[in-house]
Amino acid sequence: KAGVTQTPRYLIKTRGQQVTLSCSPISGHRSVSWYQQTPGQGLQFLFEYFSETQRNKGNFPGRFSGRQFSNSRSEMNVSTLELGDSALYLCASSFTPGGRETQYFGPGTRLLVL
Amino acid sequence: GIQVEQSPPDLILQEGANSTLRCNFSDSVNNLQWFHQNPWGQLINLFYIPSGTKQNGRLSATTVATERYSLLYISSSQTTDSGVYFCAVQETSGSRLTFGEGTQLTVNP
């Protein structure tokens, strides 16, 4: 069974640009969550999608948005990039949100904003 | 929101030594997971352990939910055990994982 996949793995952008990251969950999983990891703030929750609906959102500005497709694949978008958006972006998948089950993480997308 | 504290923040061991990592959390949880972050950044699942004890090879974990803590034991450590270990919890009222700040483990040959 394939794991969680994320594309691209590495990305370099400049301030003011926008970026779209993709996450494909484990087959059969319908819940996808996104996390940002930075040296200063650690791992922080961005948002969660289930059945194409955003169920939960972390404390991030509106420049961060996401969506989920009918095949459960999810994308997150960051507009008007800032230097502080440089981070490792991780997505996790599970069968259901809030379920008593293991969440599995993808390899991450490392974003560098210059 | 729920608070998660991990200790120690840093741990340096000689190969072959044993270690215990601790995770304290401030409220009841539905889910508690231990992860090892590899050098490329991926979070590798070690244990899903909201309560009880589990073992997997040289690693074992115990969560005492009533006292709101979990322990990760690493026995006969190897250099490949080096990296950051995270504890993450999911509150009973939500679905997001809240992570501790991690324990940076260095195992020297």
PDB file of C-alpha atoms in Angstrom:
ATOM      1  CA  LYS A   1       0.000   0.000   0.000  1.00  0.00           C
ATOM      2  CA  ALA A   2       1.509   3.307  -1.057  1.00  0.00           C
ATOM      3  CA  GLY A   3       2.089   5.885   1.629  1.00  0.00           C
ATOM      4  CA  VAL A   4       1.222   9.552   1.690  1.00  0.00           C
ATOM      5  CA  THR A   5       2.840  11.389  -1.199  1.00  0.00           C
ATOM      6  CA  GLN A   6       3.617  15.074  -1.461  1.00  0.00           C
ATOM      7  CA  THR A   7       4.737  17.101  -4.433  1.00  0.00           C
ATOM      8  CA  PRO A   8       6.938  18.891  -5.078  1.00  0.00           C
ATOM      9  CA  ARG A   9       9.554  17.872  -2.527  1.00  0.00           C
ATOM     10  CA  TYR A  10      11.522  21.096  -2.773  1.00  0.00           C
ATOM     11  CA  LEU A  11      10.540  24.543  -3.931  1.00  0.00           C
ATOM     12  CA  ILE A  12      12.241  27.925  -4.144  1.00  0.00           C
ATOM     13  CA  LYS A  13      10.103  31.021  -4.557  1.00  0.00           C
ATOM     14  CA  THR A  14      10.563  34.741  -4.139  1.00  0.00           C
ATOM     15  CA  ARG A  15       8.621  37.098  -1.922  1.00  0.00           C
ATOM     16  CA  GLY A  16       5.242  38.063  -3.296  1.00  0.00           C
ATOM     17  CA  GLN A  17       4.821  34.931  -5.388  1.00  0.00           C
ATOM     18  CA  GLN A  18       2.266  32.257  -4.668  1.00  0.00           C
ATOM     19  CA  VAL A  19       2.746  28.516  -4.342  1.00  0.00           C
ATOM     20  CA  THR A  20       0.600  25.394  -4.495  1.00  0.00           C
ATOM     21  CA  LEU A  21       1.532  22.184  -2.738  1.00  0.00           C
ATOM     22  CA  SER A  22      -0.112  18.817  -3.285  1.00  0.00           C
ATOM     23  CA  CYS A  23      -0.810  15.869  -1.013  1.00  0.00           C
ATOM     24  CA  SER A  24      -2.180  12.462  -1.977  1.00  0.00           C
ATOM     25  CA  PRO A  25      -3.377  10.448   1.025  1.00  0.00           C
ATOM     26  CA  ILE A  26      -3.120   6.724   1.547  1.00  0.00           C
ATOM     27  CA  SER A  27      -5.678   4.895  -0.566  1.00  0.00           C
ATOM     28  CA  GLY A  28      -8.992   4.788   1.298  1.00  0.00           C
ATOM     29  CA  HIS A  29      -8.118   7.631   3.637  1.00  0.00           C
ATOM     30  CA  ARG A  30     -10.483  10.581   3.361  1.00  0.00           C
ATOM     31  CA  SER A  31      -9.066  12.963   5.948  1.00  0.00           C
ATOM     32  CA  VAL A  32      -6.066  15.142   5.127  1.00  0.00           C
ATOM     33  CA  SER A  33      -4.390  17.582   7.504  1.00  0.00           C
ATOM     34  CA  TRP A  34      -1.614  20.059   6.827  1.00  0.00           C
ATOM     35  CA  TYR A  35       1.149  21.173   9.201  1.00  0.00           C
ATOM     36  CA  GLN A  36       3.924  23.734   8.999  1.00  0.00           C
ATOM     37  CA  GLN A  37       7.281  23.108  10.654  1.00  0.00           C
ATOM     38  CA  THR A  38       9.728  25.934  11.324  1.00  0.00           C
ATOM     39  CA  PRO A  39      12.707  26.071  13.682  1.00  0.00           C
ATOM     40  CA  GLY A  40      11.114  28.835  15.697  1.00  0.00           C
ATOM     41  CA  GLN A  41       7.518  27.664  15.964  1.00  0.00           C
ATOM     42  CA  GLY A  42       7.848  23.900  15.724  1.00  0.00           C
ATOM     43  CA  LEU A  43       5.051  21.871  14.162  1.00  0.00           C
ATOM     44  CA  GLN A  44       1.822  23.804  13.823  1.00  0.00           C
ATOM     45  CA  PHE A  45      -1.557  22.746  12.471  1.00  0.00           C
ATOM     46  CA  LEU A  46      -2.737  24.571   9.358  1.00  0.00           C
ATOM     47  CA  PHE A  47      -6.043  22.954   8.401  1.00  0.00           C
ATOM     48  CA  GLU A  48      -7.895  19.714   7.919  1.00  0.00           C
ATOM     49  CA  TYR A  49     -10.132  18.482   5.139  1.00  0.00           C
ATOM     50  CA  PHE A  50     -12.614  15.634   5.059  1.00  0.00           C
ATOM     51  CA  SER A  51     -14.969  14.812   2.200  1.00  0.00           C
ATOM     52  CA  GLU A  52     -13.959  17.997   0.366  1.00  0.00           C
ATOM     53  CA  THR A  53     -14.895  20.195   3.350  1.00  0.00           C
ATOM     54  CA  GLN A  54     -12.585  22.120   5.624  1.00  0.00           C
ATOM     55  CA  ARG A  55     -13.344  20.889   9.127  1.00  0.00           C
ATOM     56  CA  ASN A  56     -10.756  22.656  11.147  1.00  0.00           C
ATOM     57  CA  LYS A  57      -8.383  25.562  10.713  1.00  0.00           C
ATOM     58  CA  GLY A  58      -5.324  26.625  12.656  1.00  0.00           C
ATOM     59  CA  ASN A  59      -4.214  30.118  13.512  1.00  0.00           C
ATOM     60  CA  PHE A  60      -2.727  31.175  10.186  1.00  0.00           C
ATOM     61  CA  PRO A  61      -3.494  34.229   8.026  1.00  0.00           C
ATOM     62  CA  GLY A  62      -5.899  34.062   5.119  1.00  0.00           C
ATOM     63  CA  ARG A  63      -2.966  33.835   2.695  1.00  0.00           C
ATOM     64  CA  PHE A  64      -2.945  30.146   3.552  1.00  0.00           C
ATOM     65  CA  SER A  65      -5.775  28.227   1.962  1.00  0.00           C
ATOM     66  CA  GLY A  66      -6.518  24.721   0.885  1.00  0.00           C
ATOM     67  CA  ARG A  67      -8.962  22.444  -0.801  1.00  0.00           C
ATOM     68  CA  GLN A  68      -9.704  18.779  -1.200  1.00  0.00           C
ATOM     69  CA  PHE A  69     -10.858  16.970  -4.297  1.00  0.00           C
ATOM     70  CA  SER A  70     -13.342  14.141  -4.677  1.00  0.00           C
ATOM     71  CA  ASN A  71     -10.481  11.606  -4.811  1.00  0.00           C
ATOM     72  CA  SER A  72      -9.305  12.926  -1.388  1.00  0.00           C
ATOM     73  CA  ARG A  73      -6.179  14.546  -2.811  1.00  0.00           C
ATOM     74  CA  SER A  74      -5.563  17.905  -1.211  1.00  0.00           C
ATOM     75  CA  GLU A  75      -3.778  21.070  -2.198  1.00  0.00           C
ATOM     76  CA  MET A  76      -2.680  23.994  -0.110  1.00  0.00           C
ATOM     77  CA  ASN A  77      -1.958  27.407  -1.503  1.00  0.00           C
ATOM     78  CA  VAL A  78       0.047  30.239  -0.037  1.00  0.00           C
ATOM     79  CA  SER A  79      -0.364  33.609  -1.699  1.00  0.00           C
ATOM     80  CA  THR A  80       1.871  36.656  -1.435  1.00  0.00           C
ATOM     81  CA  LEU A  81       4.741  34.685   0.012  1.00  0.00           C
ATOM     82  CA  GLU A  82       6.772  36.143   2.866  1.00  0.00           C
ATOM     83  CA  LEU A  83      10.240  35.179   4.033  1.00  0.00           C
ATOM     84  CA  GLY A  84       8.701  33.687   7.163  1.00  0.00           C
ATOM     85  CA  ASP A  85       6.753  31.179   5.086  1.00  0.00           C
ATOM     86  CA  SER A  86       9.982  29.271   4.505  1.00  0.00           C
ATOM     87  CA  ALA A  87       9.263  25.968   6.184  1.00  0.00           C
ATOM     88  CA  LEU A  88       8.710  22.260   5.836  1.00  0.00           C
ATOM     89  CA  TYR A  89       5.069  21.607   4.986  1.00  0.00           C
ATOM     90  CA  LEU A  90       3.788  18.195   6.008  1.00  0.00           C
ATOM     91  CA  CYS A  91       0.487  16.543   5.317  1.00  0.00           C
ATOM     92  CA  ALA A  92      -1.083  13.672   7.190  1.00  0.00           C
ATOM     93  CA  SER A  93      -3.856  11.291   6.257  1.00  0.00           C
ATOM     94  CA  SER A  94      -6.290   9.108   8.168  1.00  0.00           C
ATOM     95  CA  PHE A  95      -9.569   7.344   7.526  1.00  0.00           C
ATOM     96  CA  THR A  96     -11.676   9.804   9.484  1.00  0.00           C
ATOM     97  CA  PRO A  97     -11.073  13.050  11.320  1.00  0.00           C
ATOM     98  CA  GLY A  98     -10.953  12.813  15.068  1.00  0.00           C
ATOM     99  CA  GLY A  99     -10.896   9.062  14.913  1.00  0.00           C
ATOM    100  CA  ARG A 100      -8.962   6.898  17.309  1.00  0.00           C
ATOM    101  CA  GLU A 101      -6.433   5.897  14.698  1.00  0.00           C
ATOM    102  CA  THR A 102      -2.911   6.487  13.504  1.00  0.00           C
ATOM    103  CA  GLN A 103      -2.263   9.518  11.337  1.00  0.00           C
ATOM    104  CA  TYR A 104       0.354   8.938   8.641  1.00  0.00           C
ATOM    105  CA  PHE A 105       2.611  11.689   7.379  1.00  0.00           C
ATOM    106  CA  GLY A 106       4.061  12.302   3.963  1.00  0.00           C
ATOM    107  CA  PRO A 107       7.712  13.174   3.271  1.00  0.00           C
ATOM    108  CA  GLY A 108       6.992  16.905   3.208  1.00  0.00           C
ATOM    109  CA  THR A 109       7.596  19.817   0.871  1.00  0.00           C
ATOM    110  CA  ARG A 110      10.480  22.054   1.783  1.00  0.00           C
ATOM    111  CA  LEU A 111       9.724  25.640   0.730  1.00  0.00           C
ATOM    112  CA  LEU A 112      12.358  28.339   0.636  1.00  0.00           C
ATOM    113  CA  VAL A 113      11.230  31.921   0.095  1.00  0.00           C
ATOM    114  CA  LEU A 114      13.948  34.341  -1.040  1.00  0.00           C
TER     115      LEU A 114
ATOM    116  CA  GLY B   1      -5.716  24.391  23.833  1.00  0.00           C
ATOM    117  CA  ILE B   2      -3.905  21.344  25.060  1.00  0.00           C
ATOM    118  CA  GLN B   3      -0.274  21.731  26.110  1.00  0.00           C
ATOM    119  CA  VAL B   4       2.387  19.122  25.336  1.00  0.00           C
ATOM    120  CA  GLU B   5       5.772  19.139  27.022  1.00  0.00           C
ATOM    121  CA  GLN B   6       8.627  16.831  26.131  1.00  0.00           C
ATOM    122  CA  SER B   7      11.755  16.167  28.125  1.00  0.00           C
ATOM    123  CA  PRO B   8      14.642  16.228  27.917  1.00  0.00           C
ATOM    124  CA  PRO B   9      15.062  18.644  24.998  1.00  0.00           C
ATOM    125  CA  ASP B  10      18.456  17.162  24.162  1.00  0.00           C
ATOM    126  CA  LEU B  11      19.995  13.795  24.917  1.00  0.00           C
ATOM    127  CA  ILE B  12      23.440  12.528  24.010  1.00  0.00           C
ATOM    128  CA  LEU B  13      24.203   8.831  24.419  1.00  0.00           C
ATOM    129  CA  GLN B  14      26.900   6.331  23.639  1.00  0.00           C
ATOM    130  CA  GLU B  15      25.914   3.474  21.381  1.00  0.00           C
ATOM    131  CA  GLY B  16      24.440   0.648  23.432  1.00  0.00           C
ATOM    132  CA  ALA B  17      22.965   2.843  26.146  1.00  0.00           C
ATOM    133  CA  ASN B  18      19.297   2.947  27.101  1.00  0.00           C
ATOM    134  CA  SER B  19      17.144   6.064  27.284  1.00  0.00           C
ATOM    135  CA  THR B  20      13.720   7.276  28.343  1.00  0.00           C
ATOM    136  CA  LEU B  21      11.900  10.173  26.706  1.00  0.00           C
ATOM    137  CA  ARG B  22       8.927  11.744  28.429  1.00  0.00           C
ATOM    138  CA  CYS B  23       5.792  13.488  27.155  1.00  0.00           C
ATOM    139  CA  ASN B  24       3.391  15.308  29.482  1.00  0.00           C
ATOM    140  CA  PHE B  25       0.048  16.592  28.283  1.00  0.00           C
ATOM    141  CA  SER B  26      -2.466  18.860  29.927  1.00  0.00           C
ATOM    142  CA  ASP B  27      -5.849  17.314  29.052  1.00  0.00           C
ATOM    143  CA  SER B  28      -7.584  14.098  28.066  1.00  0.00           C
ATOM    144  CA  VAL B  29      -6.623  12.757  24.648  1.00  0.00           C
ATOM    145  CA  ASN B  30      -8.099  10.519  21.958  1.00  0.00           C
ATOM    146  CA  ASN B  31      -4.823   9.893  20.273  1.00  0.00           C
ATOM    147  CA  LEU B  32      -1.175   9.947  21.240  1.00  0.00           C
ATOM    148  CA  GLN B  33       1.541   9.162  18.755  1.00  0.00           C
ATOM    149  CA  TRP B  34       5.318   9.018  18.941  1.00  0.00           C
ATOM    150  CA  PHE B  35       7.271   9.926  15.818  1.00  0.00           C
ATOM    151  CA  HIS B  36      10.895   9.890  14.768  1.00  0.00           C
ATOM    152  CA  GLN B  37      11.769  12.620  12.295  1.00  0.00           C
ATOM    153  CA  ASN B  38      14.369  11.413   9.840  1.00  0.00           C
ATOM    154  CA  PRO B  39      17.123  13.667   8.454  1.00  0.00           C
ATOM    155  CA  TRP B  40      14.977  14.425   5.393  1.00  0.00           C
ATOM    156  CA  GLY B  41      12.122  15.673   7.549  1.00  0.00           C
ATOM    157  CA  GLN B  42       9.623  12.844   7.293  1.00  0.00           C
ATOM    158  CA  LEU B  43       7.767  11.900  10.448  1.00  0.00           C
ATOM    159  CA  ILE B  44       8.041   8.172  10.911  1.00  0.00           C
ATOM    160  CA  ASN B  45       5.331   6.573  13.045  1.00  0.00           C
ATOM    161  CA  LEU B  46       6.714   4.741  16.040  1.00  0.00           C
ATOM    162  CA  PHE B  47       3.644   4.128  18.161  1.00  0.00           C
ATOM    163  CA  TYR B  48      -0.047   4.945  18.314  1.00  0.00           C
ATOM    164  CA  ILE B  49      -0.560   4.678  22.056  1.00  0.00           C
ATOM    165  CA  PRO B  50      -3.383   6.658  23.724  1.00  0.00           C
ATOM    166  CA  SER B  51      -3.103   4.277  26.676  1.00  0.00           C
ATOM    167  CA  GLY B  52      -1.268   1.149  27.746  1.00  0.00           C
ATOM    168  CA  THR B  53       2.064  -0.306  26.724  1.00  0.00           C
ATOM    169  CA  LYS B  54       3.435  -1.405  23.362  1.00  0.00           C
ATOM    170  CA  GLN B  55       6.751  -2.783  22.205  1.00  0.00           C
ATOM    171  CA  ASN B  56       8.402  -2.894  18.828  1.00  0.00           C
ATOM    172  CA  GLY B  57      11.889  -4.352  18.837  1.00  0.00           C
ATOM    173  CA  ARG B  58      14.216  -2.154  20.856  1.00  0.00           C
ATOM    174  CA  LEU B  59      11.531   0.481  21.306  1.00  0.00           C
ATOM    175  CA  SER B  60       8.654   0.454  23.713  1.00  0.00           C
ATOM    176  CA  ALA B  61       6.141   3.020  24.917  1.00  0.00           C
ATOM    177  CA  THR B  62       3.819   3.435  27.840  1.00  0.00           C
ATOM    178  CA  THR B  63       0.997   5.936  28.228  1.00  0.00           C
ATOM    179  CA  VAL B  64      -0.711   6.520  31.570  1.00  0.00           C
ATOM    180  CA  ALA B  65      -3.726   8.468  30.401  1.00  0.00           C
ATOM    181  CA  THR B  66      -5.103   9.089  33.898  1.00  0.00           C
ATOM    182  CA  GLU B  67      -1.838  10.807  34.862  1.00  0.00           C
ATOM    183  CA  ARG B  68      -1.404  12.465  31.461  1.00  0.00           C
ATOM    184  CA  TYR B  69       2.029  11.308  30.476  1.00  0.00           C
ATOM    185  CA  SER B  70       3.708   8.955  28.051  1.00  0.00           C
ATOM    186  CA  LEU B  71       7.189   7.453  28.002  1.00  0.00           C
ATOM    187  CA  LEU B  72       9.245   6.208  25.073  1.00  0.00           C
ATOM    188  CA  TYR B  73      12.004   3.749  25.886  1.00  0.00           C
ATOM    189  CA  ILE B  74      14.915   3.100  23.577  1.00  0.00           C
ATOM    190  CA  SER B  75      17.140   0.206  24.536  1.00  0.00           C
ATOM    191  CA  SER B  76      20.605  -0.664  23.195  1.00  0.00           C
ATOM    192  CA  SER B  77      20.660   2.562  21.193  1.00  0.00           C
ATOM    193  CA  GLN B  78      22.285   2.669  17.757  1.00  0.00           C
ATOM    194  CA  THR B  79      23.654   5.595  15.779  1.00  0.00           C
ATOM    195  CA  THR B  80      20.684   5.259  13.429  1.00  0.00           C
ATOM    196  CA  ASP B  81      18.387   6.150  16.347  1.00  0.00           C
ATOM    197  CA  SER B  82      19.719   9.706  16.207  1.00  0.00           C
ATOM    198  CA  GLY B  83      17.226  12.387  15.274  1.00  0.00           C
ATOM    199  CA  VAL B  84      14.294  14.227  16.749  1.00  0.00           C
ATOM    200  CA  TYR B  85      11.535  12.368  18.571  1.00  0.00           C
ATOM    201  CA  PHE B  86       8.116  13.985  18.749  1.00  0.00           C
ATOM    202  CA  CYS B  87       5.104  13.246  20.853  1.00  0.00           C
ATOM    203  CA  ALA B  88       1.778  14.416  19.400  1.00  0.00           C
ATOM    204  CA  VAL B  89      -1.662  14.316  20.968  1.00  0.00           C
ATOM    205  CA  GLN B  90      -5.201  14.745  19.720  1.00  0.00           C
ATOM    206  CA  GLU B  91      -7.746  16.206  22.118  1.00  0.00           C
ATOM    207  CA  THR B  92     -10.993  14.366  22.711  1.00  0.00           C
ATOM    208  CA  SER B  93     -12.887  17.358  21.361  1.00  0.00           C
ATOM    209  CA  GLY B  94     -10.981  17.786  18.097  1.00  0.00           C
ATOM    210  CA  SER B  95      -8.985  16.163  15.362  1.00  0.00           C
ATOM    211  CA  ARG B  96      -5.795  18.179  15.056  1.00  0.00           C
ATOM    212  CA  LEU B  97      -2.533  16.863  16.435  1.00  0.00           C
ATOM    213  CA  THR B  98      -0.681  19.089  18.874  1.00  0.00           C
ATOM    214  CA  PHE B  99       3.032  18.409  18.934  1.00  0.00           C
ATOM    215  CA  GLY B 100       5.596  18.782  21.654  1.00  0.00           C
ATOM    216  CA  GLU B 101       8.840  20.545  20.902  1.00  0.00           C
ATOM    217  CA  GLY B 102      10.689  17.283  20.496  1.00  0.00           C
ATOM    218  CA  THR B 103      13.729  15.578  21.972  1.00  0.00           C
ATOM    219  CA  GLN B 104      16.922  15.794  19.926  1.00  0.00           C
ATOM    220  CA  LEU B 105      18.693  12.460  20.403  1.00  0.00           C
ATOM    221  CA  THR B 106      22.323  12.008  19.400  1.00  0.00           C
ATOM    222  CA  VAL B 107      23.848   8.540  19.625  1.00  0.00           C
ATOM    223  CA  ASN B 108      27.617   8.523  19.321  1.00  0.00           C
ATOM    224  CA  PRO B 109      29.564   5.445  18.146  1.00  0.00           C
TER     225      PRO B 109
END
